[in-house]
Amino acid sequence: MPPWLEFLVVGAALGALSGVFGVGGSSLATPLLSLLGLPALMAVATPLPATLPTALAAGWPYLRKGHVRPRAALWSLLGAVPATVGGALLSPLVGGDPLLIASGVVLIAVGVRVLRPVSDRDRRIGEARRKNRVRLVAVSAGVGLLTGLLANGGGFLLVPMFLLFFGLTMPQAAGTSLAVISVLVIPTTATHWALGHIDWSVAAALTLGAAPSGTVTALWAQQMSARNVQAAFGWFLIASGTAFTVYRLAG
């Protein structure tokens, strides 16, 4: 298989995850790009340019169904954008391999929690937290810092944040996450581009595969049970996080 076709397939997988789960897809793209020969930091950062068009394409069906919470997205961006730039600037000091291992560990921990159902009481508590704008900005800043460090769109943390901590349903968490990602990825991409961490030819191939795939799977996700999507998201995080961590620890 020609290298460009391999990257196109990775992009299609990235788009599929964006459409169904509201994530940027870097959690899957990074280890695959590493397996295909990209250096660690480039494998981490190169999916970023594909994330913007993919998030916009996948987010449109959620927006049409009313599953995007604009105020929550805007307050989240207030905290996340500056923190993301700071995290991206710090990433060369940490190094590629530790970042990849950290990504895997975080994915597993979040996935285990996502598998637990969200009760009505938990959702009411989350809604009260969401109305506390200072808390929303502060938690989003923490997510933004990790997003910059790990060089991804942030969805694999944003979706659980909205779902578990701020009381949104799974479709709302996915749609609002995609809205935040579409803005948050811009400063992250610009910072890593300036640091020389992006292979633009690979990023172009990823985009060609991701954008149409994201649109199709987002339309399909609107017909699925929110509980089933949440369970699938939890298992996806655990499986990919485990594979991620084992691969890096095995060298």
PDB file of C-alpha atoms in Angstrom:
ATOM      1  CA  MET A   1       0.000   0.000   0.000  1.00  0.00           C
ATOM      2  CA  PRO A   2       1.457   3.438  -0.943  1.00  0.00           C
ATOM      3  CA  PRO A   3       2.315   5.612   2.079  1.00  0.00           C
ATOM      4  CA  TRP A   4      -0.211   8.311   1.109  1.00  0.00           C
ATOM      5  CA  LEU A   5      -2.987   5.673   1.004  1.00  0.00           C
ATOM      6  CA  GLU A   6      -2.040   4.449   4.484  1.00  0.00           C
ATOM      7  CA  PHE A   7      -2.317   8.012   5.803  1.00  0.00           C
ATOM      8  CA  LEU A   8      -5.661   8.417   4.018  1.00  0.00           C
ATOM      9  CA  VAL A   9      -6.995   5.328   5.815  1.00  0.00           C
ATOM     10  CA  VAL A  10      -5.744   6.668   9.159  1.00  0.00           C
ATOM     11  CA  GLY A  11      -7.545   9.938   8.369  1.00  0.00           C
ATOM     12  CA  ALA A  12     -10.795   8.101   7.637  1.00  0.00           C
ATOM     13  CA  ALA A  13     -10.550   6.363  11.021  1.00  0.00           C
ATOM     14  CA  LEU A  14      -9.865   9.716  12.677  1.00  0.00           C
ATOM     15  CA  GLY A  15     -12.968  11.209  11.042  1.00  0.00           C
ATOM     16  CA  ALA A  16     -15.131   8.251  12.065  1.00  0.00           C
ATOM     17  CA  LEU A  17     -14.194   8.744  15.717  1.00  0.00           C
ATOM     18  CA  SER A  18     -14.902  12.474  15.474  1.00  0.00           C
ATOM     19  CA  GLY A  19     -18.355  11.885  14.066  1.00  0.00           C
ATOM     20  CA  VAL A  20     -19.468   9.263  16.581  1.00  0.00           C
ATOM     21  CA  PHE A  21     -17.731  10.390  19.772  1.00  0.00           C
ATOM     22  CA  GLY A  22     -16.980  14.095  19.276  1.00  0.00           C
ATOM     23  CA  VAL A  23     -13.224  13.611  19.674  1.00  0.00           C
ATOM     24  CA  GLY A  24     -10.405  14.871  17.470  1.00  0.00           C
ATOM     25  CA  GLY A  25      -9.121  11.355  16.841  1.00  0.00           C
ATOM     26  CA  SER A  26      -5.485  12.039  17.743  1.00  0.00           C
ATOM     27  CA  SER A  27      -5.618   9.330  20.399  1.00  0.00           C
ATOM     28  CA  LEU A  28      -5.836   6.786  17.554  1.00  0.00           C
ATOM     29  CA  ALA A  29      -3.912   8.678  14.862  1.00  0.00           C
ATOM     30  CA  THR A  30      -0.776   9.251  16.957  1.00  0.00           C
ATOM     31  CA  PRO A  31       0.160   5.598  17.607  1.00  0.00           C
ATOM     32  CA  LEU A  32      -0.702   4.664  14.015  1.00  0.00           C
ATOM     33  CA  LEU A  33       1.488   7.450  12.638  1.00  0.00           C
ATOM     34  CA  SER A  34       4.246   6.343  14.993  1.00  0.00           C
ATOM     35  CA  LEU A  35       3.938   2.788  13.635  1.00  0.00           C
ATOM     36  CA  LEU A  36       4.135   4.208  10.100  1.00  0.00           C
ATOM     37  CA  GLY A  37       7.492   5.775  10.888  1.00  0.00           C
ATOM     38  CA  LEU A  38       6.893   9.352  12.020  1.00  0.00           C
ATOM     39  CA  PRO A  39       9.125  10.594  14.873  1.00  0.00           C
ATOM     40  CA  ALA A  40       7.376  10.800  18.238  1.00  0.00           C
ATOM     41  CA  LEU A  41       6.643  14.543  18.369  1.00  0.00           C
ATOM     42  CA  MET A  42       5.559  14.593  14.704  1.00  0.00           C
ATOM     43  CA  ALA A  43       3.277  11.619  15.312  1.00  0.00           C
ATOM     44  CA  VAL A  44       1.727  13.569  18.184  1.00  0.00           C
ATOM     45  CA  ALA A  45       1.270  16.894  16.348  1.00  0.00           C
ATOM     46  CA  THR A  46       0.720  16.053  12.656  1.00  0.00           C
ATOM     47  CA  PRO A  47      -2.983  15.073  13.075  1.00  0.00           C
ATOM     48  CA  LEU A  48      -3.768  18.587  14.328  1.00  0.00           C
ATOM     49  CA  PRO A  49      -4.282  20.337  10.935  1.00  0.00           C
ATOM     50  CA  ALA A  50      -6.817  17.660   9.955  1.00  0.00           C
ATOM     51  CA  THR A  51      -8.784  18.221  13.148  1.00  0.00           C
ATOM     52  CA  LEU A  52     -10.268  21.615  12.221  1.00  0.00           C
ATOM     53  CA  PRO A  53     -12.075  20.619   8.987  1.00  0.00           C
ATOM     54  CA  THR A  54     -13.023  17.278  10.543  1.00  0.00           C
ATOM     55  CA  ALA A  55     -14.545  18.920  13.639  1.00  0.00           C
ATOM     56  CA  LEU A  56     -16.515  21.362  11.486  1.00  0.00           C
ATOM     57  CA  ALA A  57     -17.800  18.617   9.186  1.00  0.00           C
ATOM     58  CA  ALA A  58     -18.692  16.254  12.035  1.00  0.00           C
ATOM     59  CA  GLY A  59     -20.130  19.028  14.199  1.00  0.00           C
ATOM     60  CA  TRP A  60     -22.693  20.255  11.666  1.00  0.00           C
ATOM     61  CA  PRO A  61     -25.172  17.341  12.173  1.00  0.00           C
ATOM     62  CA  TYR A  62     -24.946  17.854  15.956  1.00  0.00           C
ATOM     63  CA  LEU A  63     -25.608  21.573  15.546  1.00  0.00           C
ATOM     64  CA  ARG A  64     -28.651  20.915  13.361  1.00  0.00           C
ATOM     65  CA  LYS A  65     -30.086  18.566  16.009  1.00  0.00           C
ATOM     66  CA  GLY A  66     -29.580  21.164  18.770  1.00  0.00           C
ATOM     67  CA  HIS A  67     -26.864  19.135  20.505  1.00  0.00           C
ATOM     68  CA  VAL A  68     -24.365  22.011  20.805  1.00  0.00           C
ATOM     69  CA  ARG A  69     -24.362  24.224  23.919  1.00  0.00           C
ATOM     70  CA  PRO A  70     -22.856  27.530  22.694  1.00  0.00           C
ATOM     71  CA  ARG A  71     -22.464  29.180  26.114  1.00  0.00           C
ATOM     72  CA  ALA A  72     -20.700  26.174  27.595  1.00  0.00           C
ATOM     73  CA  ALA A  73     -18.436  26.094  24.541  1.00  0.00           C
ATOM     74  CA  LEU A  74     -17.556  29.798  24.771  1.00  0.00           C
ATOM     75  CA  TRP A  75     -16.763  29.731  28.500  1.00  0.00           C
ATOM     76  CA  SER A  76     -14.692  26.588  27.981  1.00  0.00           C
ATOM     77  CA  LEU A  77     -12.671  28.304  25.279  1.00  0.00           C
ATOM     78  CA  LEU A  78     -11.958  31.252  27.577  1.00  0.00           C
ATOM     79  CA  GLY A  79      -9.986  28.956  29.858  1.00  0.00           C
ATOM     80  CA  ALA A  80      -8.718  26.428  27.357  1.00  0.00           C
ATOM     81  CA  VAL A  81      -7.187  28.589  24.604  1.00  0.00           C
ATOM     82  CA  PRO A  82      -4.396  30.304  26.594  1.00  0.00           C
ATOM     83  CA  ALA A  83      -3.695  27.113  28.552  1.00  0.00           C
ATOM     84  CA  THR A  84      -3.389  25.147  25.311  1.00  0.00           C
ATOM     85  CA  VAL A  85      -0.731  27.506  23.958  1.00  0.00           C
ATOM     86  CA  GLY A  86       1.179  27.195  27.226  1.00  0.00           C
ATOM     87  CA  GLY A  87       0.992  23.402  27.109  1.00  0.00           C
ATOM     88  CA  ALA A  88       2.186  23.302  23.504  1.00  0.00           C
ATOM     89  CA  LEU A  89       5.179  25.484  24.365  1.00  0.00           C
ATOM     90  CA  LEU A  90       6.052  23.148  27.244  1.00  0.00           C
ATOM     91  CA  SER A  91       5.762  19.949  25.161  1.00  0.00           C
ATOM     92  CA  PRO A  92       9.382  19.959  23.825  1.00  0.00           C
ATOM     93  CA  LEU A  93      10.642  20.065  27.415  1.00  0.00           C
ATOM     94  CA  VAL A  94       8.703  16.913  28.273  1.00  0.00           C
ATOM     95  CA  GLY A  95       9.576  14.972  25.099  1.00  0.00           C
ATOM     96  CA  GLY A  96       7.596  12.786  22.731  1.00  0.00           C
ATOM     97  CA  ASP A  97       7.782   9.364  24.412  1.00  0.00           C
ATOM     98  CA  PRO A  98       6.659  10.516  27.889  1.00  0.00           C
ATOM     99  CA  LEU A  99       3.788  12.398  26.236  1.00  0.00           C
ATOM    100  CA  LEU A 100       2.663   9.286  24.373  1.00  0.00           C
ATOM    101  CA  ILE A 101       2.733   7.172  27.558  1.00  0.00           C
ATOM    102  CA  ALA A 102       0.886   9.893  29.479  1.00  0.00           C
ATOM    103  CA  SER A 103      -1.776   9.958  26.743  1.00  0.00           C
ATOM    104  CA  GLY A 104      -2.384   6.240  27.157  1.00  0.00           C
ATOM    105  CA  VAL A 105      -2.642   6.349  30.942  1.00  0.00           C
ATOM    106  CA  VAL A 106      -5.106   9.257  30.838  1.00  0.00           C
ATOM    107  CA  LEU A 107      -7.237   7.485  28.228  1.00  0.00           C
ATOM    108  CA  ILE A 108      -7.552   4.359  30.384  1.00  0.00           C
ATOM    109  CA  ALA A 109      -8.484   6.277  33.532  1.00  0.00           C
ATOM    110  CA  VAL A 110     -11.098   8.386  31.767  1.00  0.00           C
ATOM    111  CA  GLY A 111     -12.511   5.371  29.910  1.00  0.00           C
ATOM    112  CA  VAL A 112     -13.125   3.434  33.133  1.00  0.00           C
ATOM    113  CA  ARG A 113     -15.117   6.345  34.544  1.00  0.00           C
ATOM    114  CA  VAL A 114     -17.112   6.884  31.339  1.00  0.00           C
ATOM    115  CA  LEU A 115     -18.373   3.288  31.512  1.00  0.00           C
ATOM    116  CA  ARG A 116     -20.303   4.089  34.690  1.00  0.00           C
ATOM    117  CA  PRO A 117     -23.823   5.390  33.937  1.00  0.00           C
ATOM    118  CA  VAL A 118     -24.561   9.011  34.757  1.00  0.00           C
ATOM    119  CA  SER A 119     -27.517   9.200  37.151  1.00  0.00           C
ATOM    120  CA  ASP A 120     -30.153  11.938  37.125  1.00  0.00           C
ATOM    121  CA  ARG A 121     -28.684  13.215  40.394  1.00  0.00           C
ATOM    122  CA  ASP A 122     -25.188  13.381  38.879  1.00  0.00           C
ATOM    123  CA  ARG A 123     -26.585  15.280  35.910  1.00  0.00           C
ATOM    124  CA  ARG A 124     -28.325  17.838  38.142  1.00  0.00           C
ATOM    125  CA  ILE A 125     -25.108  18.364  40.096  1.00  0.00           C
ATOM    126  CA  GLY A 126     -23.244  18.761  36.811  1.00  0.00           C
ATOM    127  CA  GLU A 127     -25.712  21.363  35.572  1.00  0.00           C
ATOM    128  CA  ALA A 128     -25.146  23.365  38.782  1.00  0.00           C
ATOM    129  CA  ARG A 129     -21.387  23.165  38.247  1.00  0.00           C
ATOM    130  CA  ARG A 130     -21.797  24.354  34.655  1.00  0.00           C
ATOM    131  CA  LYS A 131     -23.575  27.493  35.850  1.00  0.00           C
ATOM    132  CA  ASN A 132     -20.493  28.339  37.931  1.00  0.00           C
ATOM    133  CA  ARG A 133     -18.554  30.078  35.169  1.00  0.00           C
ATOM    134  CA  VAL A 134     -15.330  30.363  37.180  1.00  0.00           C
ATOM    135  CA  ARG A 135     -15.290  26.599  37.691  1.00  0.00           C
ATOM    136  CA  LEU A 136     -16.091  25.959  34.029  1.00  0.00           C
ATOM    137  CA  VAL A 137     -13.211  28.202  32.918  1.00  0.00           C
ATOM    138  CA  ALA A 138     -10.780  26.670  35.441  1.00  0.00           C
ATOM    139  CA  VAL A 139     -11.537  23.047  34.548  1.00  0.00           C
ATOM    140  CA  SER A 140     -11.356  23.900  30.842  1.00  0.00           C
ATOM    141  CA  ALA A 141      -7.935  25.482  31.422  1.00  0.00           C
ATOM    142  CA  GLY A 142      -6.720  22.193  32.883  1.00  0.00           C
ATOM    143  CA  VAL A 143      -8.019  20.347  29.835  1.00  0.00           C
ATOM    144  CA  GLY A 144      -6.409  22.956  27.600  1.00  0.00           C
ATOM    145  CA  LEU A 145      -3.019  22.516  29.260  1.00  0.00           C
ATOM    146  CA  LEU A 146      -3.109  18.753  28.659  1.00  0.00           C
ATOM    147  CA  THR A 147      -4.370  19.342  25.123  1.00  0.00           C
ATOM    148  CA  GLY A 148      -1.355  21.519  24.343  1.00  0.00           C
ATOM    149  CA  LEU A 149       1.077  19.091  25.979  1.00  0.00           C
ATOM    150  CA  LEU A 150      -0.384  16.062  24.220  1.00  0.00           C
ATOM    151  CA  ALA A 151      -0.918  17.960  20.939  1.00  0.00           C
ATOM    152  CA  ASN A 152      -4.471  16.832  20.207  1.00  0.00           C
ATOM    153  CA  GLY A 153      -7.801  18.475  19.643  1.00  0.00           C
ATOM    154  CA  GLY A 154      -8.804  17.825  23.253  1.00  0.00           C
ATOM    155  CA  GLY A 155     -11.967  15.852  22.582  1.00  0.00           C
ATOM    156  CA  PHE A 156     -10.971  12.748  24.522  1.00  0.00           C
ATOM    157  CA  LEU A 157     -10.899  14.973  27.630  1.00  0.00           C
ATOM    158  CA  LEU A 158     -13.588  17.487  26.662  1.00  0.00           C
ATOM    159  CA  VAL A 159     -16.303  14.887  26.094  1.00  0.00           C
ATOM    160  CA  PRO A 160     -15.854  13.284  29.554  1.00  0.00           C
ATOM    161  CA  MET A 161     -15.589  16.762  31.097  1.00  0.00           C
ATOM    162  CA  PHE A 162     -18.962  17.824  29.668  1.00  0.00           C
ATOM    163  CA  LEU A 163     -20.538  14.405  30.236  1.00  0.00           C
ATOM    164  CA  LEU A 164     -19.345  13.570  33.754  1.00  0.00           C
ATOM    165  CA  PHE A 165     -18.554  16.906  35.359  1.00  0.00           C
ATOM    166  CA  PHE A 166     -20.897  19.419  33.723  1.00  0.00           C
ATOM    167  CA  GLY A 167     -24.097  17.435  33.246  1.00  0.00           C
ATOM    168  CA  LEU A 168     -24.502  17.228  29.468  1.00  0.00           C
ATOM    169  CA  THR A 169     -25.927  14.159  27.731  1.00  0.00           C
ATOM    170  CA  MET A 170     -23.651  12.121  25.466  1.00  0.00           C
ATOM    171  CA  PRO A 171     -24.913  13.770  22.219  1.00  0.00           C
ATOM    172  CA  GLN A 172     -24.621  17.230  23.807  1.00  0.00           C
ATOM    173  CA  ALA A 173     -21.128  16.437  25.124  1.00  0.00           C
ATOM    174  CA  ALA A 174     -20.022  15.248  21.676  1.00  0.00           C
ATOM    175  CA  GLY A 175     -21.538  18.208  19.825  1.00  0.00           C
ATOM    176  CA  THR A 176     -20.239  20.818  22.271  1.00  0.00           C
ATOM    177  CA  SER A 177     -16.815  19.169  22.269  1.00  0.00           C
ATOM    178  CA  LEU A 178     -16.629  19.438  18.475  1.00  0.00           C
ATOM    179  CA  ALA A 179     -17.538  23.139  18.689  1.00  0.00           C
ATOM    180  CA  VAL A 180     -14.730  23.735  21.205  1.00  0.00           C
ATOM    181  CA  ILE A 181     -12.254  21.613  19.234  1.00  0.00           C
ATOM    182  CA  SER A 182     -12.866  23.599  16.041  1.00  0.00           C
ATOM    183  CA  VAL A 183     -11.519  26.703  17.788  1.00  0.00           C
ATOM    184  CA  LEU A 184      -9.085  25.164  20.261  1.00  0.00           C
ATOM    185  CA  VAL A 185      -7.134  23.337  17.575  1.00  0.00           C
ATOM    186  CA  ILE A 186      -6.139  26.608  15.860  1.00  0.00           C
ATOM    187  CA  PRO A 187      -3.666  27.934  18.480  1.00  0.00           C
ATOM    188  CA  THR A 188      -2.449  24.385  19.180  1.00  0.00           C
ATOM    189  CA  THR A 189      -1.697  23.811  15.497  1.00  0.00           C
ATOM    190  CA  ALA A 190      -0.046  27.215  15.090  1.00  0.00           C
ATOM    191  CA  THR A 191       2.230  26.641  18.090  1.00  0.00           C
ATOM    192  CA  HIS A 192       3.328  23.154  17.035  1.00  0.00           C
ATOM    193  CA  TRP A 193       3.803  24.379  13.444  1.00  0.00           C
ATOM    194  CA  ALA A 194       6.129  27.094  14.727  1.00  0.00           C
ATOM    195  CA  LEU A 195       8.018  24.433  16.713  1.00  0.00           C
ATOM    196  CA  GLY A 196       8.449  22.305  13.565  1.00  0.00           C
ATOM    197  CA  HIS A 197       6.394  19.354  14.790  1.00  0.00           C
ATOM    198  CA  ILE A 198       4.019  18.972  11.794  1.00  0.00           C
ATOM    199  CA  ASP A 199       4.555  16.999   8.574  1.00  0.00           C
ATOM    200  CA  TRP A 200       2.195  18.873   6.236  1.00  0.00           C
ATOM    201  CA  SER A 201       2.112  16.264   3.454  1.00  0.00           C
ATOM    202  CA  VAL A 202       0.912  13.652   5.945  1.00  0.00           C
ATOM    203  CA  ALA A 203      -1.540  16.151   7.458  1.00  0.00           C
ATOM    204  CA  ALA A 204      -3.061  16.769   3.995  1.00  0.00           C
ATOM    205  CA  ALA A 205      -3.644  13.043   3.440  1.00  0.00           C
ATOM    206  CA  LEU A 206      -5.242  12.730   6.872  1.00  0.00           C
ATOM    207  CA  THR A 207      -7.613  15.610   6.085  1.00  0.00           C
ATOM    208  CA  LEU A 208      -8.734  14.066   2.785  1.00  0.00           C
ATOM    209  CA  GLY A 209      -9.733  10.916   4.632  1.00  0.00           C
ATOM    210  CA  ALA A 210     -11.129  12.492   7.791  1.00  0.00           C
ATOM    211  CA  ALA A 211     -13.559  15.216   6.691  1.00  0.00           C
ATOM    212  CA  PRO A 212     -16.013  13.076   4.649  1.00  0.00           C
ATOM    213  CA  SER A 213     -15.790  10.198   7.130  1.00  0.00           C
ATOM    214  CA  GLY A 214     -16.629  12.526  10.016  1.00  0.00           C
ATOM    215  CA  THR A 215     -19.743  13.841   8.287  1.00  0.00           C
ATOM    216  CA  VAL A 216     -21.105  10.373   7.521  1.00  0.00           C
ATOM    217  CA  THR A 217     -20.529   8.933  10.992  1.00  0.00           C
ATOM    218  CA  ALA A 218     -21.937  12.043  12.713  1.00  0.00           C
ATOM    219  CA  LEU A 219     -25.194  11.580  10.802  1.00  0.00           C
ATOM    220  CA  TRP A 220     -25.237   7.909  11.800  1.00  0.00           C
ATOM    221  CA  ALA A 221     -24.528   8.751  15.463  1.00  0.00           C
ATOM    222  CA  GLN A 222     -27.720  10.837  15.635  1.00  0.00           C
ATOM    223  CA  GLN A 223     -29.722   7.612  15.219  1.00  0.00           C
ATOM    224  CA  MET A 224     -27.887   5.677  17.953  1.00  0.00           C
ATOM    225  CA  SER A 225     -28.832   5.278  21.624  1.00  0.00           C
ATOM    226  CA  ALA A 226     -26.960   7.801  23.784  1.00  0.00           C
ATOM    227  CA  ARG A 227     -26.273   5.085  26.387  1.00  0.00           C
ATOM    228  CA  ASN A 228     -24.790   2.762  23.770  1.00  0.00           C
ATOM    229  CA  VAL A 229     -22.601   5.547  22.392  1.00  0.00           C
ATOM    230  CA  GLN A 230     -21.358   6.368  25.900  1.00  0.00           C
ATOM    231  CA  ALA A 231     -20.489   2.714  26.588  1.00  0.00           C
ATOM    232  CA  ALA A 232     -18.738   2.389  23.241  1.00  0.00           C
ATOM    233  CA  PHE A 233     -16.798   5.581  23.964  1.00  0.00           C
ATOM    234  CA  GLY A 234     -15.635   4.224  27.329  1.00  0.00           C
ATOM    235  CA  TRP A 235     -14.419   0.952  25.832  1.00  0.00           C
ATOM    236  CA  PHE A 236     -12.740   2.815  22.982  1.00  0.00           C
ATOM    237  CA  LEU A 237     -10.784   4.941  25.471  1.00  0.00           C
ATOM    238  CA  ILE A 238      -9.713   1.904  27.500  1.00  0.00           C
ATOM    239  CA  ALA A 239      -8.701  -0.169  24.467  1.00  0.00           C
ATOM    240  CA  SER A 240      -6.802   2.586  22.705  1.00  0.00           C
ATOM    241  CA  GLY A 241      -5.176   3.784  25.949  1.00  0.00           C
ATOM    242  CA  THR A 242      -3.990   0.252  26.764  1.00  0.00           C
ATOM    243  CA  ALA A 243      -2.608  -0.312  23.275  1.00  0.00           C
ATOM    244  CA  PHE A 244      -1.014   3.134  23.352  1.00  0.00           C
ATOM    245  CA  THR A 245       0.757   2.551  26.668  1.00  0.00           C
ATOM    246  CA  VAL A 246       1.884  -1.020  25.991  1.00  0.00           C
ATOM    247  CA  TYR A 247       3.295  -0.040  22.592  1.00  0.00           C
ATOM    248  CA  ARG A 248       5.368   2.805  24.001  1.00  0.00           C
ATOM    249  CA  LEU A 249       6.589   0.872  27.068  1.00  0.00           C
ATOM    250  CA  ALA A 250       7.595  -2.036  24.802  1.00  0.00           C
ATOM    251  CA  GLY A 251       9.740   0.405  22.814  1.00  0.00           C
TER     252      GLY A 251
END
